[in-house]
Coordinates of C-alpha atoms in Angstrom, one line a residue:
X1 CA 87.6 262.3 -32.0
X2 CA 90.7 261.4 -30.1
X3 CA 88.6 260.9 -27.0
X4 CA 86.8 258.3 -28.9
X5 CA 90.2 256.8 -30.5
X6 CA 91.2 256.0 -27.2
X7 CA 88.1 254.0 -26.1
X8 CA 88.2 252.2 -29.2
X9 CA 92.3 251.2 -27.8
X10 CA 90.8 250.2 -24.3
X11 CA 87.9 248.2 -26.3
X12 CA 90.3 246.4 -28.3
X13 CA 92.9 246.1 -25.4
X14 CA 90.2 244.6 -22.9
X15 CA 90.8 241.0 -23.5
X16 CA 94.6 241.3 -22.7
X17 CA 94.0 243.8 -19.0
X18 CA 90.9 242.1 -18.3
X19 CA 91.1 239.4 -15.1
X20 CA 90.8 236.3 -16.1
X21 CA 87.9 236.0 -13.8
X22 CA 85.9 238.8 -15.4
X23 CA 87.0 236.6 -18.9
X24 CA 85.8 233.6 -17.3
X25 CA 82.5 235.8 -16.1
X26 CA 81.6 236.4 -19.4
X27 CA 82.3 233.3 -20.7
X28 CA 79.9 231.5 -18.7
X29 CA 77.2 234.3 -19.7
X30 CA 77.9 233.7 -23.3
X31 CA 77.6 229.8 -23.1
X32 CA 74.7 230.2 -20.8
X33 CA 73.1 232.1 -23.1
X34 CA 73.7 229.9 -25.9
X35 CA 72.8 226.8 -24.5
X36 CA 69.0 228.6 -23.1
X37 CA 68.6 229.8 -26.5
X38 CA 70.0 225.9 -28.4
X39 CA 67.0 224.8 -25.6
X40 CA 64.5 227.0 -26.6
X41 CA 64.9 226.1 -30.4
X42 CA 65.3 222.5 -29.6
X43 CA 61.7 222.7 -28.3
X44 CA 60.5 224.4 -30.5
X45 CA 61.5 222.7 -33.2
X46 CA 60.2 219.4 -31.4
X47 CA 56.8 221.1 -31.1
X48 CA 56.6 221.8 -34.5
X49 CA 57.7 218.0 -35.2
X50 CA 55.1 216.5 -32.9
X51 CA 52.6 218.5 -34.5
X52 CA 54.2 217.9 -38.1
X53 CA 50.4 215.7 -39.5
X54 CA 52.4 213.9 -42.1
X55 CA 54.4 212.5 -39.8
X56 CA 51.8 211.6 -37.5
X57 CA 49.8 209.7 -40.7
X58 CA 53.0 208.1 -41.5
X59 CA 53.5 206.5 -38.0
X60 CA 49.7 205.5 -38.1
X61 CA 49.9 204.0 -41.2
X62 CA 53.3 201.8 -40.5
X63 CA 53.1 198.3 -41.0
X64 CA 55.6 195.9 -39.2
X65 CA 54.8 192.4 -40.5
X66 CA 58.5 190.9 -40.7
X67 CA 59.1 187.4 -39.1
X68 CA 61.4 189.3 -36.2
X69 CA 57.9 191.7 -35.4
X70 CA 55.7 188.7 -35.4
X71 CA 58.0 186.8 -32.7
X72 CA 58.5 189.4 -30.2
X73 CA 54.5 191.0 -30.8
X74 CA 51.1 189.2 -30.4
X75 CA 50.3 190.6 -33.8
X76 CA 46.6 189.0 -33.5
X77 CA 45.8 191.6 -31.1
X78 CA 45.4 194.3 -33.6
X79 CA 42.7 192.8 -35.2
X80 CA 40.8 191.4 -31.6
X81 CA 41.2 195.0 -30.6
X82 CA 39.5 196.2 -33.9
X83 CA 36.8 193.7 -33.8
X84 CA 36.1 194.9 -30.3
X85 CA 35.9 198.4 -30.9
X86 CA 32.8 198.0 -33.9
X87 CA 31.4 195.8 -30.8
X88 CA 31.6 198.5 -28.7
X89 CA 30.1 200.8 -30.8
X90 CA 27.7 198.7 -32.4
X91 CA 26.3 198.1 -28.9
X92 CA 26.3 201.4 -27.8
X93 CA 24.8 202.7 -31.2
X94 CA 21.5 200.2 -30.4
X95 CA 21.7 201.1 -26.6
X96 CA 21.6 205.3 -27.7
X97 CA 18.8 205.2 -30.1
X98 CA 16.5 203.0 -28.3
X99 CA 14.3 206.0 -26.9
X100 CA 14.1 207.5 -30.7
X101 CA 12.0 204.6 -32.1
X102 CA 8.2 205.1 -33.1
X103 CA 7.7 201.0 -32.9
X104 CA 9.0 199.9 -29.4
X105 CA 7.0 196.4 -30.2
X106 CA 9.2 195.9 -33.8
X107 CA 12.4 196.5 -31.3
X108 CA 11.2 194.4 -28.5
X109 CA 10.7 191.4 -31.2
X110 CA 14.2 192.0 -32.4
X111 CA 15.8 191.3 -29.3
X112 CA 14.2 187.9 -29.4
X113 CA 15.7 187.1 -32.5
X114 CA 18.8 184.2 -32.0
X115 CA 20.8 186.7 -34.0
X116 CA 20.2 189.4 -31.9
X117 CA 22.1 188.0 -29.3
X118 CA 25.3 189.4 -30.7
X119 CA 23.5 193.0 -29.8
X120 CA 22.2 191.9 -26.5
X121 CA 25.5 190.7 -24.9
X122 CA 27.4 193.5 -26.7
X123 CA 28.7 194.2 -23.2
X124 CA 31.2 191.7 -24.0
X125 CA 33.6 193.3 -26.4
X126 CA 34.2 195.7 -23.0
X127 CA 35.4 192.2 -21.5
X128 CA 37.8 191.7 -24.9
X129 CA 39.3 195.1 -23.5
X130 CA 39.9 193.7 -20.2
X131 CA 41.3 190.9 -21.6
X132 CA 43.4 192.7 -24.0
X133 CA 44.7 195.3 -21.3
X134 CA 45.7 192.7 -18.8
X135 CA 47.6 190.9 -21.4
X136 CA 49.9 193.3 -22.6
X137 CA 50.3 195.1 -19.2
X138 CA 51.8 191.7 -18.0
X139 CA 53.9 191.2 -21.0
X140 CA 55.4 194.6 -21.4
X141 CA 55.7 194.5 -17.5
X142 CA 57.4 190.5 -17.2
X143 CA 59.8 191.6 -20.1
X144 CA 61.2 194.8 -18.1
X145 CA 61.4 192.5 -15.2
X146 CA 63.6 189.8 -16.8
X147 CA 66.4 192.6 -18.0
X148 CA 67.1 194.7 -14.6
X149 CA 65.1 192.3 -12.1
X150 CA 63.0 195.1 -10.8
X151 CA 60.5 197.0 -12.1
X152 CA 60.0 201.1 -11.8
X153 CA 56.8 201.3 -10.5
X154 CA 56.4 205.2 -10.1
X155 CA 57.4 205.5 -13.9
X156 CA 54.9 203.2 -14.6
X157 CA 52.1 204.9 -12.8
X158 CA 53.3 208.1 -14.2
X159 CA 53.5 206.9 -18.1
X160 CA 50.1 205.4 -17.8
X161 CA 48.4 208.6 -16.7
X162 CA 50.2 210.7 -19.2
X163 CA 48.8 208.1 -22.1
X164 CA 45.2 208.1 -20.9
X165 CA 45.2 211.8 -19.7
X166 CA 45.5 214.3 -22.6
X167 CA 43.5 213.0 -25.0
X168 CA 40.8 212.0 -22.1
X169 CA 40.4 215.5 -20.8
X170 CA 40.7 216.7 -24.2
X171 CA 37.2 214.8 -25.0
X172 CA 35.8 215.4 -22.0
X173 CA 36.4 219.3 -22.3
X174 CA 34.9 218.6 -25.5
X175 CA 31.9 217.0 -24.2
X176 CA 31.2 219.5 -21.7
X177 CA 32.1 222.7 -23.4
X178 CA 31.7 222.4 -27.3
X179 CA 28.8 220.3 -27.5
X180 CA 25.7 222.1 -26.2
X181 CA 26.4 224.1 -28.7
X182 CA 26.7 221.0 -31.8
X183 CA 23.7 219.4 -30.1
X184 CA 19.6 220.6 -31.0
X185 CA 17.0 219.3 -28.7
X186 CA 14.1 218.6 -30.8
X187 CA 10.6 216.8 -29.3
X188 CA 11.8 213.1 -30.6
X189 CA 15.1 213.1 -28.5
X190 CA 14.0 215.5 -25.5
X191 CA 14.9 213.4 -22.7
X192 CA 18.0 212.0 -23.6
X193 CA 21.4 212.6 -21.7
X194 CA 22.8 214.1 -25.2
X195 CA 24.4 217.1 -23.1
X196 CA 26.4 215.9 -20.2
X197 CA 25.8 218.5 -17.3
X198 CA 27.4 217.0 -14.8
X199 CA 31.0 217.5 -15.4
X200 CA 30.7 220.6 -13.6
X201 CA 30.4 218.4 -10.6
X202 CA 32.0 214.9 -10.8
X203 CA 34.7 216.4 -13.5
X204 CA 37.2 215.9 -11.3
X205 CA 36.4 211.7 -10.6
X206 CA 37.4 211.3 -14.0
X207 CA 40.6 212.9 -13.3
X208 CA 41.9 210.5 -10.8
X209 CA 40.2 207.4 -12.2
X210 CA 37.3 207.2 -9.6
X211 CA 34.4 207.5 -11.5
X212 CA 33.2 204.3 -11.6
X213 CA 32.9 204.2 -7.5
X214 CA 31.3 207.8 -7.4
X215 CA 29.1 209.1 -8.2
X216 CA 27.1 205.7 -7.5
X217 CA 24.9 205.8 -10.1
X218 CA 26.0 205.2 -13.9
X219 CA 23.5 208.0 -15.3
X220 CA 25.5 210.8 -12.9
X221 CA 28.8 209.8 -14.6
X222 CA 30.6 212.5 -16.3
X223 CA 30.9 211.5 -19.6
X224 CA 29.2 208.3 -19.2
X225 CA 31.5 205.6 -20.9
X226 CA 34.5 207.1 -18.6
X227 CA 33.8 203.9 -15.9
X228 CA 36.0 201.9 -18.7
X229 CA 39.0 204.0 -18.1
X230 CA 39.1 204.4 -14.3
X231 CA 38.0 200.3 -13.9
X232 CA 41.3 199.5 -15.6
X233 CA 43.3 201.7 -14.0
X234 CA 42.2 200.4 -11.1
X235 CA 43.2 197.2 -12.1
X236 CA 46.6 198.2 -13.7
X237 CA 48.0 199.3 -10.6
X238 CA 48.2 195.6 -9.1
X239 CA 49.7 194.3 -12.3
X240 CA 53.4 195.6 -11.3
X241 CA 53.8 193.9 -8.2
X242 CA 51.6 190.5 -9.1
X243 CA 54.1 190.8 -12.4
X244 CA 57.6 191.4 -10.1
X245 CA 56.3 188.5 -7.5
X246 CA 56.0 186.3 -10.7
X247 CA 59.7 186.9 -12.0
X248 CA 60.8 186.1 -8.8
X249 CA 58.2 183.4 -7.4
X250 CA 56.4 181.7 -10.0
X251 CA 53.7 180.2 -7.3
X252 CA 53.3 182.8 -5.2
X253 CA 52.3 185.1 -8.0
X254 CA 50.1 182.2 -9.9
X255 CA 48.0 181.2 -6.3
X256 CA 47.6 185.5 -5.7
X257 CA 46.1 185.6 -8.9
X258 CA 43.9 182.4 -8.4
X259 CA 43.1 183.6 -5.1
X260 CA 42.0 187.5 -7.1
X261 CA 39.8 185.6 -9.3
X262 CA 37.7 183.1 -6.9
X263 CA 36.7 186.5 -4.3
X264 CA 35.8 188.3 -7.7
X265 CA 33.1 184.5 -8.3
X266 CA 32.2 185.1 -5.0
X267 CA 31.9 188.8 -4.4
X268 CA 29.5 189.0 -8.2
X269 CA 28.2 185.9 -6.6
X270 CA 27.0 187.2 -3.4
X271 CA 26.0 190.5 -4.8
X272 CA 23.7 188.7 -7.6
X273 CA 22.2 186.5 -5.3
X274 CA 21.6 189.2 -3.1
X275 CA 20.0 191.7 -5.4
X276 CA 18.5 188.4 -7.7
X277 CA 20.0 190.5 -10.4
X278 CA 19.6 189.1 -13.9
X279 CA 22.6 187.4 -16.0
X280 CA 23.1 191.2 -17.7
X281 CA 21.0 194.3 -18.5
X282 CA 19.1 193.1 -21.3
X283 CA 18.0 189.8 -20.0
X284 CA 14.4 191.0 -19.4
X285 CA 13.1 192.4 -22.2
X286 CA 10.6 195.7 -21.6
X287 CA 12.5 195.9 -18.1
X288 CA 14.4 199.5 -17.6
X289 CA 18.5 199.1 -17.8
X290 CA 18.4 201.5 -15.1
X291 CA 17.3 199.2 -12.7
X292 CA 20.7 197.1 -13.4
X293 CA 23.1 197.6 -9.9
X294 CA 26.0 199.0 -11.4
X295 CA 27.9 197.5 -8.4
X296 CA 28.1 194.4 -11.2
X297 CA 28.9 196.5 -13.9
X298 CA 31.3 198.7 -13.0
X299 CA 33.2 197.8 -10.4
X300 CA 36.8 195.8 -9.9
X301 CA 36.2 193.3 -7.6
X302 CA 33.0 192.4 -9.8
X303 CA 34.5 192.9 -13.3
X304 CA 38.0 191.6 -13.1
X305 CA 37.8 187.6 -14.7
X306 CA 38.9 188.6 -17.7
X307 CA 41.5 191.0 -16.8
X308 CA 43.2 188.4 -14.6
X309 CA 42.8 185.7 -17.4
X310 CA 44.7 188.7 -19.5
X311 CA 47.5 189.1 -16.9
X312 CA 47.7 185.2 -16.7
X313 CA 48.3 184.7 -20.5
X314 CA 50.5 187.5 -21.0
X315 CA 52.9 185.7 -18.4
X316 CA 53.1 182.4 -20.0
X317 CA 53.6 184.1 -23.3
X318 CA 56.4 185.9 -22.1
X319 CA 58.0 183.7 -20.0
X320 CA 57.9 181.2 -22.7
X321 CA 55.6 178.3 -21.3
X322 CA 53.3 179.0 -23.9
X323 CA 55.6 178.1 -26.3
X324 CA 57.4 175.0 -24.5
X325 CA 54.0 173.9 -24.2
X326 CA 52.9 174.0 -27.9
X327 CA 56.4 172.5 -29.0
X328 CA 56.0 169.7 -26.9
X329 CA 52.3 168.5 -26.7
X330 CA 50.6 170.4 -29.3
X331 CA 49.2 167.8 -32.5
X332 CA 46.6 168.5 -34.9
X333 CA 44.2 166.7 -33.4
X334 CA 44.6 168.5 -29.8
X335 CA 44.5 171.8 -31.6
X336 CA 41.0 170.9 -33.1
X337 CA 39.9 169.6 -29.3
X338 CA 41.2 173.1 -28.2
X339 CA 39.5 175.4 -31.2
X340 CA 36.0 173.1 -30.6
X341 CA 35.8 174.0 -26.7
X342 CA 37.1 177.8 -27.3
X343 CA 34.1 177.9 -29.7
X344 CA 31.7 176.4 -27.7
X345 CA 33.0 178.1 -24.7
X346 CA 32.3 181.8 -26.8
X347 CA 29.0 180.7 -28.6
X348 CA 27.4 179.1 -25.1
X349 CA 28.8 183.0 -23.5
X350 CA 27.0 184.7 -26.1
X351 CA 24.2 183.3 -26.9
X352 CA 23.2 180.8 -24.0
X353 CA 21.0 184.1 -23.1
X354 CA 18.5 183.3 -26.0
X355 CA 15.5 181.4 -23.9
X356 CA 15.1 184.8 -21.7
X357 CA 14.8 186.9 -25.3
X358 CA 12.9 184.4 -26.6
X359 CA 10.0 183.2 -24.6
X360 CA 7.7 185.1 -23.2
X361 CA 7.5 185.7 -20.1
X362 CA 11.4 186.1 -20.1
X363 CA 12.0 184.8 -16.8
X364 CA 13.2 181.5 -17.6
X365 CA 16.2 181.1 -15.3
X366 CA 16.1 180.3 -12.2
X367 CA 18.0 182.5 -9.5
X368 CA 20.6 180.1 -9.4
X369 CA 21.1 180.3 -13.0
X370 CA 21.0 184.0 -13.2
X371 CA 24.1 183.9 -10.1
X372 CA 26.2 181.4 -12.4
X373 CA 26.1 182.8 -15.7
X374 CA 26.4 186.2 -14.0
X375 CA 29.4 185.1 -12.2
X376 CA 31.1 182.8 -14.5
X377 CA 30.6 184.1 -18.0
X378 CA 33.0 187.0 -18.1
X379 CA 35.7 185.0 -17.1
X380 CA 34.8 181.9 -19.4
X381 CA 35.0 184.7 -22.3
X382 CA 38.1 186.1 -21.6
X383 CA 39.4 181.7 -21.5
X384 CA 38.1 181.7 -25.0
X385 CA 39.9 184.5 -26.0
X386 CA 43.1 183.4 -24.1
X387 CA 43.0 180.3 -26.3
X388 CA 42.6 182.4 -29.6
X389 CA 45.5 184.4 -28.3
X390 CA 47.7 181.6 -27.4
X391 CA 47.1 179.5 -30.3
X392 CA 47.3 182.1 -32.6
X393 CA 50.8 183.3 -31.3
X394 CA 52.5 179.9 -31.2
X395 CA 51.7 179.2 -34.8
X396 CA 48.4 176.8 -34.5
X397 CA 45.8 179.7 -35.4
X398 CA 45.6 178.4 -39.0
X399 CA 43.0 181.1 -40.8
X400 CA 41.9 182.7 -37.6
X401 CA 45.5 184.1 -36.9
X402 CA 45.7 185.3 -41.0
X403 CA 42.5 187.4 -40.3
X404 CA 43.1 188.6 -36.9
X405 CA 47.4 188.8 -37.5
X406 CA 46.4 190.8 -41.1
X407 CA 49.2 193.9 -40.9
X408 CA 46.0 196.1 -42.3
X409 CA 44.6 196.0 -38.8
X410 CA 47.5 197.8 -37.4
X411 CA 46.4 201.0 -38.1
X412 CA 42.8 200.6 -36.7
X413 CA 44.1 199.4 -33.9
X414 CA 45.9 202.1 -32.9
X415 CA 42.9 204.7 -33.5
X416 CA 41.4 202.3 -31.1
X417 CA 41.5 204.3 -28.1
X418 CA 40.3 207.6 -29.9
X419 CA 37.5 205.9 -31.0
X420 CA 36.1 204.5 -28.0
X421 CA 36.7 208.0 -26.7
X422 CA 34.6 209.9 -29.7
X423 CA 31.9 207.4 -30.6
X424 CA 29.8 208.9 -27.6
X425 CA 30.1 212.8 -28.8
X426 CA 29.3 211.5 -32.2
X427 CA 25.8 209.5 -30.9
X428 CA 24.8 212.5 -28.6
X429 CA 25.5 214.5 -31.5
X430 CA 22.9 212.0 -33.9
X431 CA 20.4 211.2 -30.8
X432 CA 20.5 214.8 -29.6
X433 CA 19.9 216.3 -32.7
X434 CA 16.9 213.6 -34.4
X435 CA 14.2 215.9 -35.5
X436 CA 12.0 213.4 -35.9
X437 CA 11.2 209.6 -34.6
X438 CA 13.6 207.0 -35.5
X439 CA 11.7 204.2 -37.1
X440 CA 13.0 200.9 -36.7
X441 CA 13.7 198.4 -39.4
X442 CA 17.2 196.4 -39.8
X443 CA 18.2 198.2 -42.9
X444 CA 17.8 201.4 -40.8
X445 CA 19.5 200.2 -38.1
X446 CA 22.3 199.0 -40.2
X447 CA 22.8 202.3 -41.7
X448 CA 22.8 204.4 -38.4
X449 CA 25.6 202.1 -37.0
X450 CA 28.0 202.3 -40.4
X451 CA 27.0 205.8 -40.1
X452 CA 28.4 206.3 -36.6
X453 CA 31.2 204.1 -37.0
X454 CA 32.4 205.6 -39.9
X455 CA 32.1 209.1 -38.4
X456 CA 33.2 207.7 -35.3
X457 CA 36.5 206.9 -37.0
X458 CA 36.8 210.4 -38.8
X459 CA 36.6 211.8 -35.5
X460 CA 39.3 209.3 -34.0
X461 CA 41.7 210.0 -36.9
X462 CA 41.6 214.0 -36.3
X463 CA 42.1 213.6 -32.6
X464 CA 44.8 211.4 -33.0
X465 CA 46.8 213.2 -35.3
X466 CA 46.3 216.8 -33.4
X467 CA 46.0 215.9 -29.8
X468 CA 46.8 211.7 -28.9
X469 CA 50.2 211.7 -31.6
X470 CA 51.4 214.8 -30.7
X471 CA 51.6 214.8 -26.7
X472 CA 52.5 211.8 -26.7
X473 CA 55.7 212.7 -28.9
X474 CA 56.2 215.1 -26.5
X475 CA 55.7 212.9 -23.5
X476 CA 58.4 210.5 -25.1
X477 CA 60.6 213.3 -25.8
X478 CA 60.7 215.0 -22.5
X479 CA 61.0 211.5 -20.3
X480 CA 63.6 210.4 -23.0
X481 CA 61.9 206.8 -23.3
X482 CA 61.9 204.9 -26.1
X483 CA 58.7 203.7 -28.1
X484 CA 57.2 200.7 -27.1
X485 CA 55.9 198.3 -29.8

């Protein structure tokens, strides 16, 4: 007892014959201590958060539609982007299901339809992307430029891989692992690339954004709609430097990108002529895509006209020419003249094609027809939609800006990217799966695309609120960048 007395007199004596070194030790422990442990509930606490659903819903379903959002936005984005997407996967959905079909004639007549056209140069809405991608790239990009006169390129590099990356590889792992096992090969869909099994080789090209260069042929892709995602990254990584040269030397920058555009006419030139390729893949009906070079398809310095005219507009939006311009010159009756030749422009892009669906035999075009509307009708889409865009944004849209401005798109458009990134699992899933024949009639067909799209949506809403909203809540935290609008 008295022994222990006396440590109990040491223990409450230490702090006054203690060095104040060993105090100043200890100190330092304690606070070290506290601040790992304030860290490790910090994080915690902001991986619970990321993961919270209801807050993820809540930041989907936001709505900005004050007159201070609409100025600094191009709000009619939303809804081109949205519009796109049920192009996407309307095509695709028509594409998928073609082998299923127990009357191959009734389709081949469809094609020839005038309204089919829509469905035959569905490859098109992958050109409102470009557009679309280009544009805000450039305007994001100009806008940093203009408040520290320099841009941060390897942030830029970086915070575009960590977007496109989690959810990507997410799918992908998806697509490879989970869905041999969702998928049941019956005799109407044997045949089909439902499973993809060649992740386990060319998994890796999809990683650094190479997969539309190898491997060279479009049915050896790993997860075959992946070409998209590497083609604009490709892309983006010229956009800092054409964007820095423009803040800084407005010509220079504008005769680079003139200069980009004329060798992508000549390069899709050279290689149509070459190849006598025809104006897209469906332009000879019976004929199989395969046959297609995806060299035209799928590669940059082929597939670039609207990306440029993207970069182009998202400039002269930003730097504010756009809007001198409309202030100064714009009337009603020059509005018109510019709305009539968008229009034409678009309807002449889309459905020009009709006499090779329609008449029998299809070839109809000569080769130096095929080479011009192969070359030129990308880009002459993406200058229709650069008109929508401008017009829209400087207040001489009229109805088309209420429609494609509507706040309700906002949400869709930010499922977006998770839906161009699930509609394939859910047709491999429908086309794998088909026990028997599809039989083709419109009201059939009409029903399997609302089908996938609305499934395809379903699917896009889970992966965005448990994998795309989440990491990328985590990204923001852990880089300390704010969100972008």
């Amino acid at each position: 007892r008295a022994v222990t007395e006396e440590q109990e007199a040491v223990q409450n004596e230490w702090p006054s014959v203690a060095s104040s070194s060993e105090q100043s030790y200890l100190t330092d422990q304690s606070s070290g201590l506290q601040r790992i442990a304030y860290a490790a509930q910090d994080t915690f606490a902001l991986i619970v958060n990321s993961f919270n659903v209801a807050r993820n819903i809540d930041d989907l379903l936001k709505v900005d539609s004050g007159p201070k959002v609409r100025g600094k936005t191009v709000r009619c984005l939303d809804g081109l982007r949205t519009l796109s997407m049920a192009w996407v996967v309307l095509g695709h959905t028509y594409i998928w299901t073609l082998s299923l079909y127990d009357n191959p004639s009734k389709v081949l007549e469809t094609e020839q339809r005038f309204s089919a056209q829509v469905l035959d140069n569905g490859f098109l809405s992958v050109d409102s992307f470009l557009f679309v991608s280009g544009l805000l790239a450039a305007y994001i990009m100009l806008g940093m430029a203009a408040k520290s006169d320099k841009l941060p390129f390897v942030k830029l590099y970086v915070f575009r891989i960590l977007r496109l990356l989690p959810l990507y590889m997410f799918v992908i792992m998806c697509q490879w692992w989970l869905l041999p096992y969702l998928v049941f090969y019956s005799p109407a869909s044997m045949g089909l690339p439902s499973v993809d099994p060649n992740c386990s080789k060319y998994w890796w090209t999809n990683l650094i954004f190479i997969s539309n260069f190898y491997p060279t042929e479009l049915k050896d892709i790993c997860f075959p709609v992946s070409w998209y995602l590497s083609l604009d990254m490709q892309l983006y990584i010229l956009v800092p430097f054409v964007v820095l040269l423009f803040h800084r030397h407005h010509k220079s920058a504008l005769a680079i990108l003139l200069a980009l555009l004329c060798t992508t006419w000549i390069v899709t030139a050279s290689i149509d002529y070459h190849w006598n390729e025809p104006p897209n893949m469906m332009a000879y009906p019976g004929q199989p895509i395969e046959g297609w070079k995806p060299d035209v398809y799928t590669k940059p310095y082929t597939r670039s006209g609207p990306y440029i005219v993207g970069v182009l507009t998202g400039l002269v939006l930003r730097n504010g020419w756009a809007s001198l311009f409309f202030q100064r010159y714009m009337t009603v009756w020059r509005c018109w003249l510019g709305w009539a030749a968008s229009a034409t422009v678009m309807v002449t892009v889309v459905y020009g094609l009709y006499p090779l669906f329609h008449y029998q035999p299809a070839h109809t075009f000569t080769r130096a027809g095929n080479v011009a509307y192969g070359t030129l009708h990308r880009t002459a889409w993406g200058v229709g939609l650069s008109w929508i865009t401008l017009a829209c944004h400087n207040g001489w849209g009229w109805w088309v800006n209420d429609i494609l401005g509507a706040p309700q798109w906002q949400p869709w458009s930010r499922l977006s990217f998770a839906c161009y990134l699930v509609h394939p699992f859910v047709l491999s899933i429908f086309t794998g799966s088909s026990a028997v024949p599809l039989h083709y009639s419109d009201l059939n067909a009409t029903y399997w695309y609302l089908g996938t799209l609305v499934l395809t949506h379903v699917g896009a809403l889970l992966v965005y609120l448990f994998v795309e909203a989440p990491v990328g809540r985590l990204i923001k935290a852990s880089t300390g960048s704010s969100r972008h609008k």
